[in-house]
């Protein structure tokens, strides 16, 4: 009978061990409903929203490379087939780079939506801090949608977070105008409520600057001029163009995305020649090289004599900041907005163009008519803002693609909705893909 | 007074004696010390002519100083005795004196106890041996027919059975042997020779939580005899199983030394959860899989590589639900049961084996030389309106022409030394083994070294209690080079770096001017070490509570430490970028398992035979891993991270999980003729959602041994025939932990501040994948089993398939893990063993054949899982997993030199809607054929492995035949490209922009991957025992083996047994600069002392 006693003892022990199973909980993660319950949680989740910007599909690489590659500033020289498709304006719907941009943008949007959802529910936080966070999140969300709508056209507008798988159902594409309305709404709130001044994070001025860009895109030139002027009043123009890329926080920069060795970008790596350990994946086109007037001080800052992009330098750890908004662009926005007004003041526009040219060591522009001045702005934007995620958007906005890329068809102006998105949600594909 | 004192002393003396007696009696009861042992030494002389027994006792007490204790009423003390002895043993004297009394005695310590003479406990002892082999038979049941009491023989065939009298009948029975009924008629020893009922019945096969006679098994189990592998230099467990049994598809994937091998039992049962079988070594489910944290894509490693095939005695592969459901939630993919060798209770045997050999590339890969490359480039540029890049003078001079593949490929040595000792006695048996294995890879910079040690110890405390401990230790060092997916792999770079770039610059440093990093620099300078330390310890106890009822308990520990060290010095391109880049990582994986089993075996008059098992087990898994990456080292000499100036990443991770299980198995048969088995397991895992923590997996199977029926007994030619049928459920839990929970992760940092980010959406209903399987088969033996055939057909259906269900990316998430898919595997498999000739010349053949049809039945919303991997594998309903999906090439248009693609959608243009099924990586059938020919001491063994009907996507060609789109060197196949309108070419035109998308994923790159491979050919000679006796060795064999001697295939790549993504579920049959297998020639010797 003793034996049976022992056996029952062992079985009891075993059963007791069995009960412990439910105590196994994640050690590396925290449950979602415990993550954001107080001021600290909000603070950490806000940081997580900025982290989204560092993705290699976003400002960590592709959001900088793709707008110049699909346009005429960069060309593929490496081995990435998906870049070849982009370079040749022959993207297929399964292009992995396009998929990456789409998903990282919506991931970033969801992160912002989550914070926007939780902030009002937190008790241990002052209202102005709450509003600041709401403002920062709405600034980021506006930026993400601005990038989306410019690449893909009609996109689903999601202003609430997804908590359950069912929240991913019934997705529809919203009209471009609805998306822009939401962007402007977010940015106006951000402009009114952000009081953050930490560089690398959204500020009141960054909201204003982005508004200027958005208004220019939506054709609200009066407002674009107004917002650009408001920014210009508060920021200088860096006297030395090269300072913009050799120092971390040039005064001209309104907002940049920051990187460090632990969260590096891959820009310098993709640009640098193989001899330096880079991938030389994309190089400046001959056309871009030719677009610089002789004596343009910006050329040697932007492109190395061996023809590779110089604006990003840290090949090993990718710590270069990525400038998203800077005052130089505001001058060109103000000039363009002015020129596109019903009755433009050409001298104001000329002054803004010349301010940018003067810094580049160039004489005043020879253009004197409205049309010539618009062309001058177009050219200045191309060289001033090369490799800063502008060129494709400029050509699309001004409907000037065919002037530079004659083979591009109307259908190729919008990127394809990624195949996996179409398959998962049945979202309508852009024409031609 | 004096007398009183004496009385008192006597009384005290008596008290002492009583105490002594009590002690003595206690000792009798516990230790059963035999009286004789003590009394042996005491001798005495007596000269008693006519004394009484009382006087005799006094005399003895006096002469021996022993006390005698007795009850008066027991003895006739007045009986007269006549004892005259000289220097006789005490016991003998006592026996004489008590001869006329109804009493006997015991001597304990210095006390002689006279006890009533009882009928001495009668026992029957003896040994049971097998008639055929003359070997002892353990586990034979012996039963007294009258009382139904019984026992079983121990490991040496010995038994002891208590008898009520010697006038009883005893029945000896053992599965597969003819039972014997013997009337004792007074005998107390009985040695029995058991005769087999049918030949071959003795083969015992390891099954889940036990062993079963092969002839009585109702499930589908393949067993592999490891003795056959003695001649093949297979240092990987899985590769030694390749082609050896039906229903198992083993793909080597690559030739990386120590690399992972994919094993599929009866097809892929899952799309996203793992498809690897459960491996159980001596009852311990072991850690498998790739724990490497340094990415090597398909050339991963596998924890299974730590095991030494030389220590393995047998392997059972559990295929159907009847066999696997006892492993419950982990049984769906089949189970591989591995049993290591045991000691023997015989003469100590020492075995030594060694081999050494060379490996070389099987098939060359030819690329353009410098002249051809320059001409190709010139033609390309000119055709696009440019000026030639290279002048004719430059081409003719041809200063630099590097054969990069020749630079990094080599003939590499392989060797193995193995020693084992086994021995022991009836109580304790030991097996000790040690192995050193050394392999250099055919790609420069790769090697694999492994040291294994093992001690298996069995100790029987007594007839009832037994302990076993098994202790295995291994260390391996795997030096690898970066793989195909990286831009820094020596092999892909050597295949694609044009020959026009020199290896070295003028100053002797490596030239890095080419589009890809210098492969010689990487292979020579970079280090990538994976050091694996592994210990598997097994402590087990077994106690026979009553005959037939056994309690077993086990504690198993499987500990794996994988340390990886990686360093790219500045002399490599990658290292230059970071001024030296280093990684140091460790993965510590600890799996502790505890199990308790209660088994009951009972045979009711050999008619109703019952085997019952009840069990509980608990597994606790814990993995701690760290990963540190740094850059900027002072110089090449400083290889370790302590010298790095920047730590770019440092992570530590911990994850735990637990599995609790209750299981049972009931085997019943009627007269060994009608067989029934029921197995079930109730599994609970921390991996699953709170609504579905536990799952239940039952199975039932029936067997009918037709050959035991009277109507077949007369048919001499049929020696065995059994029909089997089974149905049951098993599960699959191979998904990452905590997928059921909504979680936030850390690490979303910005501006040096820590941040959190959402990780996944919740699914509280997450549960096991469940696979139901129906199996029907038969086992046939003809002509005394000279021909045996096993045939199985099966239908396997996986439901609640765990799918990473794609959801709209606009939610911020790409997918959630949920149970929603269904797929099926249907198949047929057979194994045919024939002994063709069995004389001085012998010839035997084993042929196995497996055909599996996989079909995906249901995916979420019918959405295909598309565009996976380099070859665009796809999962869609109505098709097998992993079909190749892309554009259908209609060949080169002679007028343009561009490919024409099929307009599947018929809309007049080629868009993504025109993608279609262009190939299938799943073979129609696979198998192996082994032939053994023997003549006197010589034997020739050849093993052929085949796979038919599978396609390969040759992704390498997208680069080596990119025709100018990429800077890669081209294979010589491009010389036959389209050049002028009207050319009828298979290769499209050269173009640097490829506006037509000739290079897209299309059927252009799909090839027939069928092959028939002469995997092993070995010729050996065994010396005759008489010849080698003088050298004091008992056996000696020398052999030569060639592995991968020849492969018949249409595949144009280096090796058809390929998959760059290794053990991936969905990426199948895709070649992408994959490390090819080598041809190996080895010479070896096996010696026994």
Short mmCIF file of N, CA, C and O in Angstrom, two decimals, chain A residues 3 7 10 14-15 17-18 20-22 24 27-32 35 43-44 47-48 50-51 54 79 81 88 90 94 99 106 110-111 114 158 163 165 168 200 257-258 262-263 269 274 277 279 315-316 421 423-424, chain B residues 487 514 516 543 545 573 577-578 596 616 618 647-648 653-654 656 658 660 662 684-685 693 738 742-745 748-751 753-757 759 761-762 808-811 813 816 863 866-867 958 993 995 999:
data_model
loop_
_atom_site.label_atom_id
_atom_site.label_comp_id
_atom_site.label_asym_id
_atom_site.label_seq_id
_atom_site.Cartn_x
_atom_site.Cartn_y
_atom_site.Cartn_z
N UNK A 3 3.38 1.82 -1.71
CA UNK A 3 3.67 2.17 -3.09
C UNK A 3 2.58 3.07 -3.65
O UNK A 3 2.85 4.09 -4.27
N UNK A 7 2.76 6.78 -5.16
CA UNK A 7 2.28 7.12 -6.51
C UNK A 7 1.27 8.25 -6.44
O UNK A 7 1.35 9.23 -7.19
N UNK A 10 3.05 11.46 -5.91
CA UNK A 10 3.67 11.96 -7.14
C UNK A 10 2.62 12.55 -8.07
O UNK A 10 2.79 13.62 -8.64
N UNK A 14 2.30 16.25 -9.39
CA UNK A 14 2.22 16.53 -10.82
C UNK A 14 1.04 17.44 -11.14
O UNK A 14 1.15 18.36 -11.94
N UNK A 15 -0.06 17.17 -10.49
CA UNK A 15 -1.25 17.99 -10.73
C UNK A 15 -1.01 19.42 -10.27
O UNK A 15 -1.42 20.37 -10.90
N UNK A 17 1.82 20.93 -10.19
CA UNK A 17 2.69 21.55 -11.18
C UNK A 17 1.86 22.01 -12.37
O UNK A 17 2.10 23.06 -12.96
N UNK A 18 0.88 21.17 -12.69
CA UNK A 18 0.06 21.45 -13.86
C UNK A 18 -0.67 22.77 -13.73
O UNK A 18 -0.87 23.48 -14.69
N UNK A 20 0.24 25.45 -12.55
CA UNK A 20 1.06 26.64 -12.69
C UNK A 20 1.06 27.21 -14.10
O UNK A 20 1.58 28.28 -14.33
N UNK A 21 0.51 26.46 -15.02
CA UNK A 21 0.67 26.85 -16.41
C UNK A 21 0.17 28.26 -16.72
O UNK A 21 0.79 28.99 -17.47
N UNK A 22 -0.93 28.60 -16.10
CA UNK A 22 -1.51 29.90 -16.41
C UNK A 22 -0.63 31.05 -15.94
O UNK A 22 -0.87 32.19 -16.27
N UNK A 24 2.35 31.42 -16.77
CA UNK A 24 3.31 31.79 -17.81
C UNK A 24 2.77 33.02 -18.54
O UNK A 24 1.72 32.97 -19.16
N UNK A 27 7.30 37.72 -21.13
CA UNK A 27 8.37 38.36 -20.38
C UNK A 27 8.95 39.54 -21.15
O UNK A 27 9.57 40.41 -20.57
N UNK A 28 8.72 39.55 -22.45
CA UNK A 28 9.31 40.62 -23.25
C UNK A 28 8.29 41.68 -23.63
O UNK A 28 8.65 42.71 -24.16
N UNK A 29 7.03 41.38 -23.40
CA UNK A 29 5.99 42.28 -23.88
C UNK A 29 5.02 42.60 -22.74
O UNK A 29 5.01 41.95 -21.72
N UNK A 30 4.19 43.59 -22.99
CA UNK A 30 3.19 43.92 -21.99
C UNK A 30 1.82 43.90 -22.68
O UNK A 30 1.70 44.23 -23.85
N UNK A 31 0.84 43.44 -21.91
CA UNK A 31 -0.50 43.33 -22.48
C UNK A 31 -1.00 44.71 -22.90
O UNK A 31 -0.75 45.71 -22.23
N UNK A 32 -1.72 44.76 -24.02
CA UNK A 32 -2.13 46.04 -24.61
C UNK A 32 -2.95 46.87 -23.63
O UNK A 32 -2.79 48.08 -23.54
N UNK A 35 -0.79 48.79 -21.24
CA UNK A 35 0.34 49.54 -21.78
C UNK A 35 0.19 51.05 -21.59
O UNK A 35 1.12 51.73 -21.18
N UNK A 43 3.45 58.90 -22.61
CA UNK A 43 4.75 59.44 -23.01
C UNK A 43 5.53 58.42 -23.84
O UNK A 43 6.12 58.75 -24.87
N UNK A 44 5.52 57.16 -23.36
CA UNK A 44 6.28 56.11 -24.05
C UNK A 44 5.64 55.75 -25.40
O UNK A 44 6.34 55.45 -26.37
N UNK A 47 6.62 58.35 -27.92
CA UNK A 47 7.96 58.08 -28.44
C UNK A 47 7.86 56.99 -29.52
O UNK A 47 8.49 57.10 -30.58
N UNK A 48 7.04 55.98 -29.24
CA UNK A 48 6.86 54.89 -30.21
C UNK A 48 6.32 55.39 -31.54
O UNK A 48 6.60 54.81 -32.59
N UNK A 50 7.08 58.32 -32.91
CA UNK A 50 8.22 58.89 -33.64
C UNK A 50 9.12 57.78 -34.18
O UNK A 50 9.73 57.91 -35.23
N UNK A 51 9.18 56.67 -33.41
CA UNK A 51 10.00 55.53 -33.83
C UNK A 51 9.56 55.04 -35.21
O UNK A 51 10.38 54.60 -36.02
N UNK A 54 11.36 56.07 -38.32
CA UNK A 54 12.72 55.58 -38.60
C UNK A 54 12.73 54.32 -39.45
O UNK A 54 13.79 53.85 -39.84
N UNK A 79 21.31 46.21 -57.47
CA UNK A 79 20.75 44.91 -57.83
C UNK A 79 19.29 44.74 -57.40
O UNK A 79 18.72 43.70 -57.62
N UNK A 81 15.70 44.52 -57.66
CA UNK A 81 14.73 44.49 -58.77
C UNK A 81 13.56 45.44 -58.51
O UNK A 81 13.03 46.04 -59.44
N UNK A 88 12.13 52.58 -63.55
CA UNK A 88 11.58 52.54 -64.91
C UNK A 88 10.10 52.90 -64.97
O UNK A 88 9.47 52.74 -66.00
N UNK A 90 7.73 51.26 -63.93
CA UNK A 90 7.00 50.07 -64.34
C UNK A 90 6.71 49.20 -63.12
O UNK A 90 6.93 48.00 -63.14
N UNK A 94 2.99 43.91 -56.89
CA UNK A 94 3.62 43.17 -55.79
C UNK A 94 4.98 43.75 -55.42
O UNK A 94 5.76 43.11 -54.73
N UNK A 99 4.93 48.10 -51.08
CA UNK A 99 4.22 47.47 -49.96
C UNK A 99 4.76 47.99 -48.64
O UNK A 99 4.00 48.30 -47.72
N UNK A 106 0.73 53.15 -42.65
CA UNK A 106 -0.49 52.84 -41.88
C UNK A 106 -0.16 52.35 -40.47
O UNK A 106 -0.93 52.58 -39.54
N UNK A 110 -1.69 54.10 -37.25
CA UNK A 110 -2.36 53.38 -36.17
C UNK A 110 -1.74 53.72 -34.81
O UNK A 110 -2.44 53.89 -33.82
N UNK A 111 -0.42 53.83 -34.79
CA UNK A 111 0.23 54.19 -33.52
C UNK A 111 -0.28 55.54 -33.03
O UNK A 111 -0.57 55.72 -31.86
N UNK A 114 -3.82 55.30 -31.74
CA UNK A 114 -3.90 54.68 -30.41
C UNK A 114 -3.66 55.74 -29.33
O UNK A 114 -4.43 55.84 -28.36
N UNK A 158 -8.33 56.48 -41.91
CA UNK A 158 -8.60 55.84 -40.61
C UNK A 158 -8.20 56.81 -39.52
O UNK A 158 -7.04 57.17 -39.40
N UNK A 163 -8.28 47.79 -32.62
CA UNK A 163 -8.05 47.02 -31.39
C UNK A 163 -8.31 45.55 -31.61
O UNK A 163 -7.85 44.71 -30.86
N UNK A 165 -9.28 42.32 -34.65
CA UNK A 165 -9.17 41.98 -36.06
C UNK A 165 -10.34 42.52 -36.88
O UNK A 165 -10.17 42.88 -38.05
N UNK A 168 -10.26 45.69 -38.97
CA UNK A 168 -9.60 45.75 -40.27
C UNK A 168 -10.57 45.45 -41.40
O UNK A 168 -10.17 45.36 -42.55
N UNK A 200 13.62 67.58 -33.29
CA UNK A 200 13.44 66.18 -33.68
C UNK A 200 12.00 65.76 -33.44
O UNK A 200 11.58 64.72 -33.93
N UNK A 257 13.87 64.22 -38.89
CA UNK A 257 13.76 62.95 -38.18
C UNK A 257 15.17 62.54 -37.79
O UNK A 257 16.08 62.54 -38.61
N UNK A 258 15.31 62.21 -36.50
CA UNK A 258 16.65 61.93 -35.97
C UNK A 258 16.92 60.43 -35.91
O UNK A 258 16.01 59.62 -35.72
N UNK A 262 21.88 53.08 -32.74
CA UNK A 262 21.00 51.95 -32.45
C UNK A 262 19.79 51.93 -33.39
O UNK A 262 19.19 50.89 -33.63
N UNK A 263 19.40 53.10 -33.84
CA UNK A 263 18.28 53.21 -34.77
C UNK A 263 18.77 54.00 -35.98
O UNK A 263 18.43 55.17 -36.15
N UNK A 269 24.36 54.25 -46.63
CA UNK A 269 24.73 52.90 -47.07
C UNK A 269 24.28 52.63 -48.51
O UNK A 269 25.01 52.07 -49.30
N UNK A 274 30.67 51.34 -53.62
CA UNK A 274 31.07 50.07 -53.02
C UNK A 274 32.48 50.15 -52.43
O UNK A 274 32.77 49.51 -51.44
N UNK A 277 32.41 50.86 -49.01
CA UNK A 277 31.61 49.95 -48.20
C UNK A 277 30.12 50.17 -48.38
O UNK A 277 29.31 49.55 -47.72
N UNK A 279 26.52 50.46 -50.86
CA UNK A 279 25.89 49.55 -51.82
C UNK A 279 25.78 50.18 -53.20
O UNK A 279 25.49 49.48 -54.16
N UNK A 315 27.89 55.92 -43.32
CA UNK A 315 27.63 54.61 -43.93
C UNK A 315 27.50 53.53 -42.87
O UNK A 315 26.66 52.64 -42.95
N UNK A 316 28.34 53.63 -41.85
CA UNK A 316 28.42 52.53 -40.88
C UNK A 316 27.19 52.47 -39.98
O UNK A 316 26.59 51.41 -39.82
N UNK A 421 -2.55 44.13 -50.01
CA UNK A 421 -3.66 44.91 -49.46
C UNK A 421 -4.94 44.64 -50.27
O UNK A 421 -6.01 44.43 -49.71
N UNK A 423 -5.62 42.03 -51.90
CA UNK A 423 -6.09 40.68 -51.61
C UNK A 423 -6.71 40.57 -50.22
O UNK A 423 -7.68 39.86 -50.02
N UNK A 424 -6.17 41.30 -49.27
CA UNK A 424 -6.67 41.17 -47.90
C UNK A 424 -7.99 41.92 -47.70
O UNK A 424 -8.87 41.46 -47.00
N UNK B 487 24.51 40.01 -49.39
CA UNK B 487 25.39 40.48 -50.45
C UNK B 487 26.83 40.15 -50.11
O UNK B 487 27.74 40.59 -50.77
N UNK B 514 34.52 45.84 -57.68
CA UNK B 514 33.40 45.21 -58.37
C UNK B 514 32.07 45.54 -57.74
O UNK B 514 32.00 46.16 -56.67
N UNK B 516 30.01 43.52 -56.42
CA UNK B 516 29.79 42.73 -55.20
C UNK B 516 31.08 42.63 -54.42
O UNK B 516 32.17 42.74 -54.99
N UNK B 543 9.56 0.80 -11.25
CA UNK B 543 9.28 -0.05 -10.10
C UNK B 543 8.12 -0.97 -10.43
O UNK B 543 7.07 -0.54 -10.89
N UNK B 545 5.31 -2.85 -9.21
CA UNK B 545 4.50 -2.82 -7.99
C UNK B 545 4.00 -4.24 -7.70
O UNK B 545 4.20 -4.77 -6.61
N UNK B 573 34.52 44.02 -47.44
CA UNK B 573 33.74 45.20 -47.80
C UNK B 573 32.78 45.58 -46.68
O UNK B 573 32.66 46.74 -46.31
N UNK B 577 32.99 49.10 -44.23
CA UNK B 577 31.89 50.04 -44.04
C UNK B 577 31.77 50.43 -42.56
O UNK B 577 31.50 51.56 -42.22
N UNK B 578 31.96 49.42 -41.70
CA UNK B 578 31.78 49.67 -40.27
C UNK B 578 33.09 49.83 -39.52
O UNK B 578 33.11 49.84 -38.32
N UNK B 596 5.40 10.71 -15.55
CA UNK B 596 5.09 9.55 -14.72
C UNK B 596 4.19 8.63 -15.51
O UNK B 596 3.20 9.08 -16.09
N UNK B 616 1.30 11.00 -17.20
CA UNK B 616 1.25 12.45 -17.04
C UNK B 616 2.60 12.99 -17.43
O UNK B 616 3.62 12.38 -17.13
N UNK B 618 4.93 16.82 -18.03
CA UNK B 618 4.97 18.26 -17.87
C UNK B 618 6.27 18.73 -18.50
O UNK B 618 7.31 18.15 -18.28
N UNK B 647 28.56 50.26 -29.80
CA UNK B 647 27.65 49.12 -29.71
C UNK B 647 26.37 49.56 -30.42
O UNK B 647 25.67 50.46 -29.95
N UNK B 648 26.08 48.97 -31.57
CA UNK B 648 24.92 49.44 -32.32
C UNK B 648 23.65 48.71 -31.89
O UNK B 648 22.56 49.17 -32.14
N UNK B 653 16.72 38.63 -24.44
CA UNK B 653 15.33 38.20 -24.50
C UNK B 653 15.11 36.96 -23.65
O UNK B 653 16.01 36.15 -23.49
N UNK B 654 13.91 36.85 -23.14
CA UNK B 654 13.56 35.68 -22.36
C UNK B 654 12.16 35.25 -22.75
O UNK B 654 11.26 36.07 -22.87
N UNK B 656 9.29 31.90 -22.02
CA UNK B 656 9.01 30.64 -21.34
C UNK B 656 7.71 30.08 -21.84
O UNK B 656 6.82 30.81 -22.25
N UNK B 658 4.97 26.40 -21.24
CA UNK B 658 4.75 25.16 -20.50
C UNK B 658 3.70 24.32 -21.19
O UNK B 658 2.77 24.84 -21.80
N UNK B 660 1.38 20.86 -20.27
CA UNK B 660 0.97 19.82 -19.33
C UNK B 660 0.14 18.80 -20.07
O UNK B 660 -0.76 19.17 -20.82
N UNK B 662 -1.83 14.77 -20.13
CA UNK B 662 -2.30 13.52 -19.54
C UNK B 662 -2.57 12.60 -20.72
O UNK B 662 -3.17 13.02 -21.70
N UNK B 684 -2.35 20.68 -22.53
CA UNK B 684 -2.60 22.09 -22.23
C UNK B 684 -1.32 22.89 -22.42
O UNK B 684 -0.26 22.47 -21.97
N UNK B 685 -1.43 24.00 -23.14
CA UNK B 685 -0.21 24.76 -23.43
C UNK B 685 -0.40 26.23 -23.15
O UNK B 685 -1.47 26.80 -23.40
N UNK B 693 -7.25 26.58 -23.88
CA UNK B 693 -5.93 26.17 -23.39
C UNK B 693 -5.67 24.67 -23.56
O UNK B 693 -4.55 24.25 -23.77
N UNK B 738 2.45 33.31 -27.20
CA UNK B 738 1.65 34.50 -26.89
C UNK B 738 0.99 35.14 -28.10
O UNK B 738 0.72 36.33 -28.10
N UNK B 742 -3.13 40.55 -27.15
CA UNK B 742 -2.80 41.86 -27.70
C UNK B 742 -1.61 42.36 -26.89
O UNK B 742 -1.66 42.39 -25.67
N UNK B 743 -0.54 42.69 -27.57
CA UNK B 743 0.68 43.02 -26.84
C UNK B 743 1.32 44.31 -27.32
O UNK B 743 1.15 44.73 -28.47
N UNK B 744 2.05 44.91 -26.41
CA UNK B 744 2.91 46.05 -26.72
C UNK B 744 4.34 45.62 -26.52
O UNK B 744 4.66 44.89 -25.58
N UNK B 745 5.21 46.08 -27.38
CA UNK B 745 6.63 45.76 -27.26
C UNK B 745 7.41 47.02 -26.96
O UNK B 745 6.99 48.12 -27.30
N UNK B 748 10.73 50.73 -29.20
CA UNK B 748 10.35 51.77 -30.15
C UNK B 748 10.93 53.11 -29.72
O UNK B 748 10.19 54.02 -29.36
N UNK B 749 12.24 53.20 -29.73
CA UNK B 749 12.91 54.35 -29.12
C UNK B 749 13.11 55.49 -30.12
O UNK B 749 13.22 55.27 -31.32
N UNK B 750 13.18 56.68 -29.57
CA UNK B 750 13.44 57.84 -30.42
C UNK B 750 14.12 58.91 -29.58
O UNK B 750 13.74 59.11 -28.42
N UNK B 751 15.10 59.55 -30.15
CA UNK B 751 15.85 60.61 -29.47
C UNK B 751 16.40 60.12 -28.12
O UNK B 751 16.41 60.84 -27.15
N UNK B 753 15.10 58.23 -26.08
CA UNK B 753 14.06 57.94 -25.10
C UNK B 753 13.42 56.60 -25.44
O UNK B 753 13.25 56.28 -26.61
N UNK B 754 13.07 55.84 -24.42
CA UNK B 754 12.46 54.55 -24.69
C UNK B 754 10.99 54.72 -25.05
O UNK B 754 10.30 55.58 -24.50
N UNK B 755 10.53 53.91 -25.96
CA UNK B 755 9.14 54.01 -26.38
C UNK B 755 8.52 52.64 -26.53
O UNK B 755 9.23 51.64 -26.61
N UNK B 756 7.21 52.60 -26.56
CA UNK B 756 6.52 51.32 -26.75
C UNK B 756 5.69 51.37 -28.03
O UNK B 756 5.22 52.43 -28.44
N UNK B 757 5.55 50.20 -28.62
CA UNK B 757 4.79 50.13 -29.87
C UNK B 757 3.86 48.93 -29.87
O UNK B 757 4.17 47.91 -29.26
N UNK B 759 2.18 45.58 -30.96
CA UNK B 759 2.83 44.45 -31.61
C UNK B 759 1.85 43.59 -32.40
O UNK B 759 2.10 43.19 -33.51
N UNK B 761 -2.56 42.09 -32.71
CA UNK B 761 -3.96 42.11 -32.30
C UNK B 761 -4.28 40.81 -31.56
O UNK B 761 -3.63 39.80 -31.78
N UNK B 762 -5.29 40.83 -30.68
CA UNK B 762 -5.55 39.63 -29.87
C UNK B 762 -6.40 38.58 -30.59
O UNK B 762 -7.13 38.90 -31.51
N UNK B 808 -6.26 43.85 -43.55
CA UNK B 808 -5.95 45.11 -44.23
C UNK B 808 -4.81 45.79 -43.50
O UNK B 808 -4.85 46.01 -42.29
N UNK B 809 -3.78 46.13 -44.26
CA UNK B 809 -2.62 46.80 -43.67
C UNK B 809 -2.99 48.17 -43.12
O UNK B 809 -2.26 48.74 -42.32
N UNK B 810 -4.13 48.68 -43.53
CA UNK B 810 -4.53 49.99 -43.04
C UNK B 810 -4.86 49.96 -41.56
O UNK B 810 -4.97 50.99 -40.93
N UNK B 811 -4.98 48.76 -40.99
CA UNK B 811 -5.21 48.65 -39.56
C UNK B 811 -3.93 48.91 -38.77
O UNK B 811 -3.94 49.04 -37.57
N UNK B 813 -1.63 46.63 -38.81
CA UNK B 813 -1.11 45.28 -38.63
C UNK B 813 -1.22 44.56 -39.96
O UNK B 813 -2.10 44.87 -40.76
N UNK B 816 -3.16 38.49 -38.37
CA UNK B 816 -3.32 37.91 -37.04
C UNK B 816 -3.26 36.39 -37.19
O UNK B 816 -3.60 35.84 -38.23
N UNK B 863 -8.47 33.88 -49.66
CA UNK B 863 -7.34 34.71 -50.08
C UNK B 863 -6.09 33.86 -50.22
O UNK B 863 -5.69 33.20 -49.28
N UNK B 866 0.41 34.90 -51.15
CA UNK B 866 1.05 35.04 -52.45
C UNK B 866 2.47 35.55 -52.34
O UNK B 866 2.85 36.16 -51.35
N UNK B 867 3.22 35.25 -53.39
CA UNK B 867 4.49 35.91 -53.60
C UNK B 867 5.45 35.72 -52.43
O UNK B 867 6.00 36.65 -51.90
N UNK B 958 17.99 34.42 -62.37
CA UNK B 958 17.50 35.80 -62.53
C UNK B 958 18.66 36.78 -62.48
O UNK B 958 18.54 37.92 -62.90
N UNK B 993 17.74 47.81 -69.55
CA UNK B 993 16.55 48.38 -68.91
C UNK B 993 15.40 47.38 -68.83
O UNK B 993 14.51 47.52 -68.02
N UNK B 995 12.62 46.72 -70.60
CA UNK B 995 11.27 47.31 -70.55
C UNK B 995 10.16 46.27 -70.64
O UNK B 995 9.05 46.49 -70.15
N UNK B 999 12.93 39.65 -67.16
CA UNK B 999 13.54 39.10 -65.96
C UNK B 999 12.53 38.84 -64.84
O UNK B 999 12.87 38.36 -63.78
#
